[in-house]
XYZ file of N, CA, C and O in Angstrom:
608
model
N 12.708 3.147 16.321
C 12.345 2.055 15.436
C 13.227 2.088 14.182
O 13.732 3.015 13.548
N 13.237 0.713 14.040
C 14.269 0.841 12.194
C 13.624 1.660 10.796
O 12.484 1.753 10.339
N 14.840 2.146 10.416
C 13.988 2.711 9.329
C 13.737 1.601 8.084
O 14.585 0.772 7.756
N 12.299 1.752 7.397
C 12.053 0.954 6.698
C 12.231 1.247 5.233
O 12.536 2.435 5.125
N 12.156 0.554 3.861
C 11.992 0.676 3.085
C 10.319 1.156 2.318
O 9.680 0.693 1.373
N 10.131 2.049 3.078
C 9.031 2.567 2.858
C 8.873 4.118 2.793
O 9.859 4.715 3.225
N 7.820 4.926 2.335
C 7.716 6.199 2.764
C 7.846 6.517 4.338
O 7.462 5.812 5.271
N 8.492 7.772 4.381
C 8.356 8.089 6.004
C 6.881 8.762 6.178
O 6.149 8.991 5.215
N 6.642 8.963 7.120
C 5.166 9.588 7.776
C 4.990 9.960 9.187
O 5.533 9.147 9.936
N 4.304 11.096 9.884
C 4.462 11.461 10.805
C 3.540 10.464 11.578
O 2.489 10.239 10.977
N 3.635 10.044 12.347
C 2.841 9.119 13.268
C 2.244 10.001 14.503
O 2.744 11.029 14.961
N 0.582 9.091 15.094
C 0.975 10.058 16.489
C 1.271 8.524 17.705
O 0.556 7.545 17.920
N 2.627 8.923 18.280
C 3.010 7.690 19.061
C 3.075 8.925 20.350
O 3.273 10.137 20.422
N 2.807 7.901 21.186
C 2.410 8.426 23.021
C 3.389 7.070 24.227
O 3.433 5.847 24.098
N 3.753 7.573 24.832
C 3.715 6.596 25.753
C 2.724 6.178 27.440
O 2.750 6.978 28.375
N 1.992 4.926 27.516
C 1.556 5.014 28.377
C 1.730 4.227 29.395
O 1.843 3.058 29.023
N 1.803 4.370 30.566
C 1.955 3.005 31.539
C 3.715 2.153 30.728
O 3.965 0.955 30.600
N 4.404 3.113 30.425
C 5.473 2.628 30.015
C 5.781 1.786 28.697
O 6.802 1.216 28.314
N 4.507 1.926 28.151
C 4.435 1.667 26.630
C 4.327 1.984 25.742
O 3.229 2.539 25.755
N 4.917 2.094 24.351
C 4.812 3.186 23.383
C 3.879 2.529 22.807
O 3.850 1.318 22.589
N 2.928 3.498 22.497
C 1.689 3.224 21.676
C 1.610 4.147 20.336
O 2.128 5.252 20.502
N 1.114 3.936 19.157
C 0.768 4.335 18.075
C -0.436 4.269 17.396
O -1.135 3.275 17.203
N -0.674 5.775 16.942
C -2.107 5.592 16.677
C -2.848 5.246 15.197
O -3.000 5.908 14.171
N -3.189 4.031 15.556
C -4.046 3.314 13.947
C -5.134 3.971 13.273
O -6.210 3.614 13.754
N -5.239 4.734 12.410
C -5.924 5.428 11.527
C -7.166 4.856 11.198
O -8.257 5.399 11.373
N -6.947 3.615 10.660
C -8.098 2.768 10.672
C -8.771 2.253 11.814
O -9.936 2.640 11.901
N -8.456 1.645 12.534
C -9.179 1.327 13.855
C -9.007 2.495 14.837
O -9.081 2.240 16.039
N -8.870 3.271 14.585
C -9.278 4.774 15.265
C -8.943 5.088 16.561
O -9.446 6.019 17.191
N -7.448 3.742 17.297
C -7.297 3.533 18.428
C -5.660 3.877 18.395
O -4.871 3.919 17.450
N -5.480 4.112 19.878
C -3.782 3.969 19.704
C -3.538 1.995 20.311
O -3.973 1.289 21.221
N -2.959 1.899 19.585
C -2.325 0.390 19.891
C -0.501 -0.089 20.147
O 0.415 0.478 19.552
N -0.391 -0.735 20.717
C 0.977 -0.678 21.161
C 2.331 -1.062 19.565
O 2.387 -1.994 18.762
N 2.967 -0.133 19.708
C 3.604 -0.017 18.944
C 5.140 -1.269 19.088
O 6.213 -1.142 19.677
N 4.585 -2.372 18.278
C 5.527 -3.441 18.203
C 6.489 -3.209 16.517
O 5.942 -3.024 15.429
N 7.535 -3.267 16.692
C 8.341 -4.108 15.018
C 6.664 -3.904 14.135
O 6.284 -2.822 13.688
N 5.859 -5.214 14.047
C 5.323 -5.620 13.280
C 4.163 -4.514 13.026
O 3.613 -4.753 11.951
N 3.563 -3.263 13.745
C 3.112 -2.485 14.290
C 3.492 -1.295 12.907
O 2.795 -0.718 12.072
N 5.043 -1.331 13.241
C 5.506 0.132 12.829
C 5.434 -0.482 11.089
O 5.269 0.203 10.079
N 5.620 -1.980 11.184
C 5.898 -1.966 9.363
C 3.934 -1.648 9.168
O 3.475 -0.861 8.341
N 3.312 -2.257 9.885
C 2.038 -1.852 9.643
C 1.046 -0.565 8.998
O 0.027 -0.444 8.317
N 2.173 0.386 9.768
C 1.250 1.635 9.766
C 1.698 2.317 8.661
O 1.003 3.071 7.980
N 3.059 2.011 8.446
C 4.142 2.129 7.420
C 3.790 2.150 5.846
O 4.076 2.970 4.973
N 2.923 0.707 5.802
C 2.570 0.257 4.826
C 1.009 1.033 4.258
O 0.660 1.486 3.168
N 0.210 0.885 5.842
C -1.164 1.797 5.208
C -0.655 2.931 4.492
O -0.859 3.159 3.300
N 0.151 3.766 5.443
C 0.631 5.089 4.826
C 0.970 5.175 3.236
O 0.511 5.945 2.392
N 1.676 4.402 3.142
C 2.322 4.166 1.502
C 1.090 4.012 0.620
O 0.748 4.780 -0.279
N 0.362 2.684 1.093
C -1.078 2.571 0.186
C -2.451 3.458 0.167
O -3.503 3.142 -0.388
N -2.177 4.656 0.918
C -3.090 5.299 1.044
C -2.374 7.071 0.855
O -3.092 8.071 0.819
N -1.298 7.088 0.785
C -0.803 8.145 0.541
C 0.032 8.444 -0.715
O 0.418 9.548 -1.098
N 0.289 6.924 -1.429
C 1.114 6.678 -2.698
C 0.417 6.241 -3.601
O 0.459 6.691 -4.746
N -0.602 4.954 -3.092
C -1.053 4.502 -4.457
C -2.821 4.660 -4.525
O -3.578 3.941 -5.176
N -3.136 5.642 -3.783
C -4.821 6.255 -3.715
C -5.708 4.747 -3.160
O -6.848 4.428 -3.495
N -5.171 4.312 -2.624
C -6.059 3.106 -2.074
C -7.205 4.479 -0.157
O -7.017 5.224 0.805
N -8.269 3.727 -1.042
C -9.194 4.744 0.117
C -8.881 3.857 1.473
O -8.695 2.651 1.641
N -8.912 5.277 2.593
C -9.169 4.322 3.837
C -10.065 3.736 4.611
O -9.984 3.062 5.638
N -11.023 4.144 3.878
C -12.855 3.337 4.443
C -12.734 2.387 3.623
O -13.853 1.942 3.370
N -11.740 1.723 2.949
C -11.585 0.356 1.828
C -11.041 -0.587 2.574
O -11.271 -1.791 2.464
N -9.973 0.166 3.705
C -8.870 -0.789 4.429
C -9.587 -1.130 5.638
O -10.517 -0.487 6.125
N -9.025 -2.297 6.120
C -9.287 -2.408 7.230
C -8.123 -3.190 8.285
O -7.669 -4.245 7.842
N -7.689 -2.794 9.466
C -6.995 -3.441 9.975
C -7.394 -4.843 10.734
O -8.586 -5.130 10.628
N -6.458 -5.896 11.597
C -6.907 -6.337 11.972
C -8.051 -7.814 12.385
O -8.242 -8.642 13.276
N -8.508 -7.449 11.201
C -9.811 -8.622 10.833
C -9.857 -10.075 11.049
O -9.012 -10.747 10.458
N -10.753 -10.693 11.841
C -10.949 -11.437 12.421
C -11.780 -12.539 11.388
O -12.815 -12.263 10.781
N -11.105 -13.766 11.350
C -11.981 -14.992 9.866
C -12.288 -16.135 11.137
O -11.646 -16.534 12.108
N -13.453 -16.378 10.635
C -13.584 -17.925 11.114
C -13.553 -19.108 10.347
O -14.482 -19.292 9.561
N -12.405 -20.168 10.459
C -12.531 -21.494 9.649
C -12.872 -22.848 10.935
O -12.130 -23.462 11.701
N -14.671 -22.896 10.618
C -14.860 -23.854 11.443
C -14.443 -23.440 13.043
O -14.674 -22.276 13.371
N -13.984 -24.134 13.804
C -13.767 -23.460 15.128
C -12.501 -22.626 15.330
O -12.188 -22.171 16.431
N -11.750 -22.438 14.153
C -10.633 -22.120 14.134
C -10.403 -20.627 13.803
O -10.722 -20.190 12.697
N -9.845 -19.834 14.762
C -10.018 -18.049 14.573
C -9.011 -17.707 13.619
O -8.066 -18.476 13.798
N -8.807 -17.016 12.815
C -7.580 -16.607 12.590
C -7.672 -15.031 12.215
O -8.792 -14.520 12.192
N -6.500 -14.229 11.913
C -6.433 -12.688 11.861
C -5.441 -11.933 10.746
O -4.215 -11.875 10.662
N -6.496 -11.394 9.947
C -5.911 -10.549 8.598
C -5.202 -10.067 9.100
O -5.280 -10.272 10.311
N -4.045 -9.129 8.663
C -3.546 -8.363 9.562
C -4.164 -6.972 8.587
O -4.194 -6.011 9.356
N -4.523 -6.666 7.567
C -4.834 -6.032 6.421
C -5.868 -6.234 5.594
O -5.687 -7.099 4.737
N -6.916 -5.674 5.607
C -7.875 -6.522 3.898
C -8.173 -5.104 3.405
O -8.369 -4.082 4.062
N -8.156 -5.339 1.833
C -8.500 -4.340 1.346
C -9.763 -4.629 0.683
O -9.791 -5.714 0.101
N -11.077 -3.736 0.621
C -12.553 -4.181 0.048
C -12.531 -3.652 -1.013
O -11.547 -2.940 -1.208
N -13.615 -3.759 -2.196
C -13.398 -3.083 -3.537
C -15.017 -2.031 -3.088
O -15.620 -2.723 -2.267
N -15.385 -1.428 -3.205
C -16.353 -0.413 -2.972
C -18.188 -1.118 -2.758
O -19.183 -0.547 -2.311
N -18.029 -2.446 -3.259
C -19.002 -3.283 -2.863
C -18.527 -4.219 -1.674
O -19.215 -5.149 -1.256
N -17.409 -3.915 -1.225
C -17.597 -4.357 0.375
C -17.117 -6.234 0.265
O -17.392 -7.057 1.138
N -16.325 -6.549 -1.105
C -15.789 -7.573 -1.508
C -14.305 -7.333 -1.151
O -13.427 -6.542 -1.494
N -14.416 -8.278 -0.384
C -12.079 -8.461 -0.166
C -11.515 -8.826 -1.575
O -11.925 -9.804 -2.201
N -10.413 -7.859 -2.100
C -9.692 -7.828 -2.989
C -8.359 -8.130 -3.388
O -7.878 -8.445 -4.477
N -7.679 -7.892 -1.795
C -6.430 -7.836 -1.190
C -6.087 -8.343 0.066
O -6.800 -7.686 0.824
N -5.235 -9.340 0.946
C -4.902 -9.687 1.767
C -3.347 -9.343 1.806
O -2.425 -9.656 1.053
N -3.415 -8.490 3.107
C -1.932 -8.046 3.357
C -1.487 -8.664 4.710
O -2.131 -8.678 5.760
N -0.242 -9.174 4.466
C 0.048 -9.807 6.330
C 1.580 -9.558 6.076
O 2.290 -9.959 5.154
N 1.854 -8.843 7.074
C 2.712 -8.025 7.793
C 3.609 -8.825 9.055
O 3.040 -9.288 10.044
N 4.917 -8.894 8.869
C 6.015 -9.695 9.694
C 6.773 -8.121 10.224
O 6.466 -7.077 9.648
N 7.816 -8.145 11.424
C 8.514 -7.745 11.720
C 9.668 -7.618 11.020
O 10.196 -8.645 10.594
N 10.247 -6.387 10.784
C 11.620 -6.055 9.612
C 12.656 -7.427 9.744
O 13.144 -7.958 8.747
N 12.927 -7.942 11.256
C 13.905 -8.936 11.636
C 13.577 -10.556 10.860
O 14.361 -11.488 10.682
N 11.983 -10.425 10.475
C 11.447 -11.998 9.970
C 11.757 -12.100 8.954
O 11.666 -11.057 8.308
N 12.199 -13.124 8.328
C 12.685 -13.322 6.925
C 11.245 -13.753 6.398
O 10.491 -14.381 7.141
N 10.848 -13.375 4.995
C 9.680 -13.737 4.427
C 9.860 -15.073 3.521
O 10.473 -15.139 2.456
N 9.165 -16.145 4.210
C 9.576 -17.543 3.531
C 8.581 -18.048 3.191
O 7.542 -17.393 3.267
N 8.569 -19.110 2.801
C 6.848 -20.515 1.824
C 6.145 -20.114 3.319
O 5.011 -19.642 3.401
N 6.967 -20.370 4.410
C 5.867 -20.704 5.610
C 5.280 -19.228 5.662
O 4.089 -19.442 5.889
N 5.464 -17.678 5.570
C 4.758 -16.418 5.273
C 3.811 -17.043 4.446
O 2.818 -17.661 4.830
N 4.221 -16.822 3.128
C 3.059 -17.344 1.890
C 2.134 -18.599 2.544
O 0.921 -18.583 2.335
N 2.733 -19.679 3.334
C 1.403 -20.698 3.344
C 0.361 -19.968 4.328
O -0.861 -20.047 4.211
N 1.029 -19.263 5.289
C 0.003 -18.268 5.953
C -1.058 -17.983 5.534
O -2.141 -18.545 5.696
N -0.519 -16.185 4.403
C -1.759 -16.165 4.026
C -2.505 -16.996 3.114
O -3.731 -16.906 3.184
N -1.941 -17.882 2.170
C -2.903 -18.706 1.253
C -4.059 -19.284 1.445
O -5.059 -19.397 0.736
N -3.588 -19.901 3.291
C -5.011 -20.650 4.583
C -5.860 -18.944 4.250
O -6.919 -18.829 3.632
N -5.240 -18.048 4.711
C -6.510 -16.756 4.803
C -7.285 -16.757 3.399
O -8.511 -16.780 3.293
N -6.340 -16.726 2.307
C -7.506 -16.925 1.022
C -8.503 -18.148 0.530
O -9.510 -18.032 -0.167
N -7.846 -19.548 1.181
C -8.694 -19.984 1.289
C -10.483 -19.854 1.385
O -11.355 -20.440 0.743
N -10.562 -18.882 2.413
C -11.912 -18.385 2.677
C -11.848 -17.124 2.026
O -12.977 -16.651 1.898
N -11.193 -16.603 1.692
C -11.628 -15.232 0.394
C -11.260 -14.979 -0.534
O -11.320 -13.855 -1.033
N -10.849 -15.812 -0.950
C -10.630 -15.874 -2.160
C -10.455 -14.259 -3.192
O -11.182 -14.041 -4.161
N -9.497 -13.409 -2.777
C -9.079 -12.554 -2.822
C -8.140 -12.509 -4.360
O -7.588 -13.549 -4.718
N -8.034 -11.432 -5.081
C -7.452 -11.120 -6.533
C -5.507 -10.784 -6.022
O -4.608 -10.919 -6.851
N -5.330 -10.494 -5.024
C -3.990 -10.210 -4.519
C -3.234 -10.540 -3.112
O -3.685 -10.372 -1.979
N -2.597 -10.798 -3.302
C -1.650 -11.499 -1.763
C -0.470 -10.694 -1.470
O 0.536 -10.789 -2.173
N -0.550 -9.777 -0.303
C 0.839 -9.013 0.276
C 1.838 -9.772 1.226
O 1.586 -10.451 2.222
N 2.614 -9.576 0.847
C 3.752 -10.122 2.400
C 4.515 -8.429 2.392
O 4.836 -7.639 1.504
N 4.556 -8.433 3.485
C 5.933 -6.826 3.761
C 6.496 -7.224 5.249
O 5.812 -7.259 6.272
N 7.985 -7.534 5.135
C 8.279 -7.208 6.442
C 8.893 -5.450 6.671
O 9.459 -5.125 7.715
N 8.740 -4.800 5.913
C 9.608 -3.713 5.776
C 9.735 -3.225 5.203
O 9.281 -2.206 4.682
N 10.969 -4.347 5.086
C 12.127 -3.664 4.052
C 12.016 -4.813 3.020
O 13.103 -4.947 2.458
N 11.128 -5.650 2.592
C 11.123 -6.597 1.418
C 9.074 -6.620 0.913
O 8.092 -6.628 1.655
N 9.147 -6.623 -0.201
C 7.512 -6.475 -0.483
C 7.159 -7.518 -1.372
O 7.941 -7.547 -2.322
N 6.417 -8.249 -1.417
C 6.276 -9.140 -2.450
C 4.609 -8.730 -2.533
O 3.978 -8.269 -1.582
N 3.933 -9.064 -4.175
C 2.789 -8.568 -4.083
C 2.319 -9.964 -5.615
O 2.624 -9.960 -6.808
N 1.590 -10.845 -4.870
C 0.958 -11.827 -5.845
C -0.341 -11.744 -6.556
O -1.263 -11.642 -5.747
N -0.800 -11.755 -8.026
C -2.034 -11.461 -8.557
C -2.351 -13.446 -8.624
O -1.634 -14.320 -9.112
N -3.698 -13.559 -7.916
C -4.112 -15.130 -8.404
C -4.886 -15.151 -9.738
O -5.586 -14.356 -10.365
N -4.495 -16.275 -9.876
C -5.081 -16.809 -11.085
C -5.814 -18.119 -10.933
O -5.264 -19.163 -11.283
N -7.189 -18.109 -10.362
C -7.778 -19.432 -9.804
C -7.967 -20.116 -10.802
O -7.852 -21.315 -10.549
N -8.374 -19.741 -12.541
C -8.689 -20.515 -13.648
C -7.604 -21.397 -14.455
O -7.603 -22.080 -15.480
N -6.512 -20.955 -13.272
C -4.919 -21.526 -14.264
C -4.488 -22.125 -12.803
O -3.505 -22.851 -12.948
N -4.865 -22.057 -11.607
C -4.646 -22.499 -10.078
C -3.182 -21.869 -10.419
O -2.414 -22.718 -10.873
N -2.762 -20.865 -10.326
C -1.722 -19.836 -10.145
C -1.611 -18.569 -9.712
O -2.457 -17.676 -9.758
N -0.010 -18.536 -9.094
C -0.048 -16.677 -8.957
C 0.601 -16.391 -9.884
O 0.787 -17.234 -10.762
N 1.091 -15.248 -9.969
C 1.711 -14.154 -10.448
C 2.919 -12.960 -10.004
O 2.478 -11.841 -10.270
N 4.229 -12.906 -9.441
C 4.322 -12.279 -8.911
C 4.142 -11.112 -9.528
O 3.993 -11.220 -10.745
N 4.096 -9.762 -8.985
C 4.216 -8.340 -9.558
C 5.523 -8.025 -8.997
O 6.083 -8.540 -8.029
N 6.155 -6.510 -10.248
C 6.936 -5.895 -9.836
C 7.251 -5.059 -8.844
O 8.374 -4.748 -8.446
N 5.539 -4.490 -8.225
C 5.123 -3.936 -7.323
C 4.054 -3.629 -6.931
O 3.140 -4.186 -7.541
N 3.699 -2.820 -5.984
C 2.590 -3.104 -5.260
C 1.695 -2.684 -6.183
O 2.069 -1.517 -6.066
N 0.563 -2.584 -7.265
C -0.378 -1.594 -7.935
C -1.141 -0.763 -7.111
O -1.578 -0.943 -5.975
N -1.249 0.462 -8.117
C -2.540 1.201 -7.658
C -3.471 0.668 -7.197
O -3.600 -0.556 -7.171
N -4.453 1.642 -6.660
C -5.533 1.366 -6.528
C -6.747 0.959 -7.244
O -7.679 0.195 -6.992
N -6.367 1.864 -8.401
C -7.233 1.859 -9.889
C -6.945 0.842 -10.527
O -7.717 0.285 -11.308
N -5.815 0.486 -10.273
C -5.368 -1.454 -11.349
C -5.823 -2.329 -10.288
O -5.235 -3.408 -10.363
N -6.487 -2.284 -9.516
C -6.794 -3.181 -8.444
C -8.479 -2.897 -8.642
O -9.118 -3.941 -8.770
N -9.125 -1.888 -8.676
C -10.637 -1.845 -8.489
C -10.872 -1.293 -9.290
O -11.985 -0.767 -9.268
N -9.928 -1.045 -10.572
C -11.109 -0.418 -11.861
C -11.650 0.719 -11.531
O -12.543 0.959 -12.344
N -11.536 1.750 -10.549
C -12.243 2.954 -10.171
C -11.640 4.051 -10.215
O -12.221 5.089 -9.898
């Protein structure tokens, strides 16, 4: 896999039935290890090994309903009352991160109205603070702690 602009970390990757699989910390499963996969695990690692974000906070995965329409966090982070704080969505190193990334997740905040917005393909990070009382973001210089994020 490419190396990313991220911390390195030991992974546990297996192959099965001819597929490399990697094992998700949070969902407690091995899952097939795609591009979008490796920036994934990449990224928990960093936020949970760099900036003290807990991992019973994260969650992979997550499933929203708008009306009949499914859609999938790839990331949420909760604040200790079990409130989404953070929406992270994760592209492959090869995807360029464009408006159409950002209009992505914005539909996901729509329904959660969340204090921060991630894009990472990798090797590029962008990290937005909203401002619903001014209908604005913010970009940041980087990703914050955990503690500038939940006060804890």
């Amino acid at each position: 896999m490419i190396q990313l602009n991220l911390p390195s970390a030991d992974f546990r990757i297996r192959e099965e039935k001819g597929k490399r699989l990697i094992f998700d910390s949070l969902r407690r499963k091995y899952v097939k290890l795609t591009p979008e996969e490796w920036v994934r695990q990449h990224f928990v690692n960093y936020l949970t090994q760099h900036k003290g974000y807990p991992t019973a906070l994260l969650a992979n995965e997550m499933e929203l309903k708008i009306g009949t329409k499914r859609l999938r966090c790839d990331t949420l982070l909760y604040n200790r009352y079990m409130q989404p704080r953070m929406i992270i969505e994760y592209k492959a190193p090869h995807i360029t991160i464009s408006q159409q990334v950002f209009e992505q997740i914005a539909s996901y905040n729509t329904l959660l109205h969340v204090d921060y917005l991630v894009v990472s393909n990798g090797l590029q990070h962008y990290c937005c603070k909203m401002n619903y009382e001014q209908h604005s973001m913010q970009f940041l210089k980087q990703i914050p702690d955990y503690s500038e994020i939940c006060g804890e």
